[in-house]
Coordinates of C-alpha atoms in Angstrom, one line a residue:
M806 CA -15.8 14.4 8.1
A807 CA -14.7 14.1 11.7
E808 CA -12.8 11.0 12.7
S809 CA -14.8 8.8 15.0
P810 CA -13.3 8.0 18.4
K811 CA -11.5 4.8 18.9
S812 CA -13.5 2.0 20.6
H813 CA -10.3 1.0 22.5
V814 CA -7.1 2.5 23.7
D815 CA -3.6 1.1 23.3
V816 CA -1.6 1.0 26.5
L817 CA 2.1 1.1 27.3
M818 CA 3.3 -0.2 30.7
I819 CA 6.5 1.6 31.7
G820 CA 8.1 -0.5 34.4
T821 CA 8.7 -4.2 34.6
G822 CA 8.6 -4.9 38.3
E823 CA 6.2 -6.3 40.9
Y824 CA 3.2 -4.1 40.1
T825 CA 3.3 -4.6 36.4
T826 CA 4.6 -8.2 35.9
G827 CA 5.1 -9.8 39.3
Y828 CA 8.7 -10.4 38.3
V829 CA 11.6 -9.1 40.3
H830 CA 15.2 -10.1 40.8
G831 CA 15.1 -12.8 38.1
K832 CA 12.1 -14.7 39.5
A833 CA 8.4 -14.3 40.5
S834 CA 7.9 -12.0 43.4
Q835 CA 7.2 -13.5 46.8
S836 CA 5.1 -10.6 47.9
D837 CA 1.3 -10.0 47.6
K838 CA 2.0 -8.5 44.1
S839 CA 3.4 -11.8 42.6
K840 CA 0.8 -11.9 39.9
G841 CA 1.6 -8.5 38.3
V842 CA -1.7 -6.7 38.9
V843 CA -1.2 -4.0 36.3
A844 CA -0.5 -6.5 33.4
L845 CA -3.3 -8.8 34.5
T846 CA -5.8 -5.9 34.6
L847 CA -4.7 -4.6 31.2
I848 CA -4.9 -8.2 29.7
D849 CA -8.4 -8.5 31.1
L850 CA -9.4 -5.1 29.6
R851 CA -8.0 -6.4 26.3
R852 CA -10.1 -9.5 26.6
R853 CA -13.2 -7.3 27.1
G854 CA -12.3 -5.2 24.0
K855 CA -11.4 -2.1 26.0
T856 CA -7.7 -2.1 25.0
S857 CA -6.0 -3.5 21.9
R858 CA -2.2 -3.3 21.8
L859 CA -0.3 -3.6 25.0
G860 CA 3.4 -2.7 25.3
I861 CA 5.8 -3.0 28.1
C862 CA 9.3 -1.4 28.6
G863 CA 11.7 -1.1 31.5
T864 CA 13.8 1.8 32.7
N865 CA 17.1 0.0 32.2
G866 CA 18.7 -3.0 30.6
K867 CA 18.9 -5.2 33.6
K868 CA 15.6 -7.1 33.4
F869 CA 15.3 -8.1 29.7
A870 CA 18.4 -8.8 27.6
D871 CA 17.0 -7.0 24.5
I872 CA 16.7 -3.7 26.3
R873 CA 20.0 -2.0 25.6
K874 CA 19.5 1.7 26.3
H875 CA 18.8 3.5 29.5
M876 CA 15.2 5.0 29.5
Q877 CA 13.8 2.8 26.7
Q878 CA 10.4 4.4 27.4
A879 CA 11.1 7.2 25.0
I880 CA 11.5 4.7 22.1
A881 CA 8.5 2.7 23.2
L882 CA 6.4 5.9 23.5
D883 CA 7.2 6.7 19.9
T884 CA 5.3 3.6 18.8
F885 CA 2.0 4.8 20.5
K886 CA -0.3 7.5 19.2
P887 CA -1.9 10.6 20.7
G888 CA -5.0 9.4 22.6
D889 CA -3.4 6.1 23.7
A890 CA -2.3 5.7 27.4
C891 CA 0.6 4.6 29.5
V892 CA 0.9 3.5 33.1
I893 CA 4.1 4.3 35.0
F894 CA 5.2 2.0 37.8
T895 CA 8.9 2.7 38.2
P896 CA 11.2 4.1 40.8
D897 CA 9.8 7.3 42.3
D898 CA 12.5 9.6 41.0
T899 CA 11.7 8.7 37.4
H900 CA 7.9 9.4 37.4
F901 CA 8.0 13.1 36.4
E902 CA 10.3 12.7 33.4
M903 CA 8.4 9.8 32.0
A904 CA 5.0 11.4 32.5
L905 CA 6.2 14.6 30.8
E906 CA 7.5 12.6 27.8
A907 CA 4.1 10.8 27.4
I908 CA 2.0 14.0 27.9
R909 CA 4.1 15.9 25.3
R910 CA 3.2 13.1 22.8
G911 CA -0.5 13.4 23.7
I912 CA -0.6 10.2 25.6
H913 CA -2.9 9.8 28.7
V914 CA -0.9 8.9 31.9
M915 CA -1.5 7.0 35.1
I916 CA 1.4 7.3 37.5
T917 CA 1.9 5.4 40.8
K918 CA 2.4 7.7 43.7
P919 CA 4.3 9.9 44.3
A920 CA 3.7 11.4 40.9
V921 CA 6.3 14.2 41.4
K922 CA 8.9 15.4 43.9
T923 CA 8.1 19.2 43.8
L924 CA 5.3 21.6 43.4
A925 CA 7.0 23.0 40.3
E926 CA 7.0 19.5 38.7
H927 CA 3.3 19.2 39.6
Q928 CA 2.5 22.5 38.0
Q929 CA 4.5 21.7 34.9
L930 CA 2.7 18.4 34.4
Y931 CA -0.7 20.1 34.9
E932 CA 0.1 22.8 32.3
E933 CA 1.4 20.4 29.7
A934 CA -1.6 18.1 30.2
K935 CA -3.9 21.0 29.8
K936 CA -2.2 22.1 26.6
K937 CA -2.3 18.6 25.1
N938 CA -5.8 17.8 26.5
V939 CA -4.8 14.5 28.1
L940 CA -5.7 12.9 31.4
V941 CA -3.2 12.4 34.2
M942 CA -4.2 10.1 37.0
I943 CA -2.4 9.0 40.2
E944 CA -2.8 5.5 41.3
G945 CA -3.3 5.1 45.1
L946 CA -3.4 1.3 45.8
Y947 CA -1.8 1.7 49.2
Q948 CA -4.5 4.2 50.2
I949 CA -6.9 1.3 50.0
Y950 CA -4.6 -0.9 52.1
L951 CA -4.4 1.7 54.8
L952 CA -8.2 1.9 55.0
N953 CA -8.6 -1.9 55.6

């Protein structure tokens, strides 16, 4: 008997800064992102039954005392299953490696722009995503700002 699809998806937020939490430099951000739009959106999706488990991890040990190792996302990704999703809102030069790790685990990915630095990285993400049959999306919030 075929397994029925999940009615929700578990989501890992990779990145603990303004976009995800609204928290930066030890306090709430003073910018227009002070509410942590990514976390709020995912919490609302959980309230509506679209997501279940939400996880969050940083890229270094500076923000939360219990994060000891650099690149904790690999450990956090291990706790999610193929078919789950992650959102990556981290420094630009970390997007490719994190997305590739998630894709190889069969996890859908949304990355803030720029997703990659080179055409070769783009092609590698494309090929890996095709192999694993996962979605890779690029967030473009600032594109909306430019249109207003």
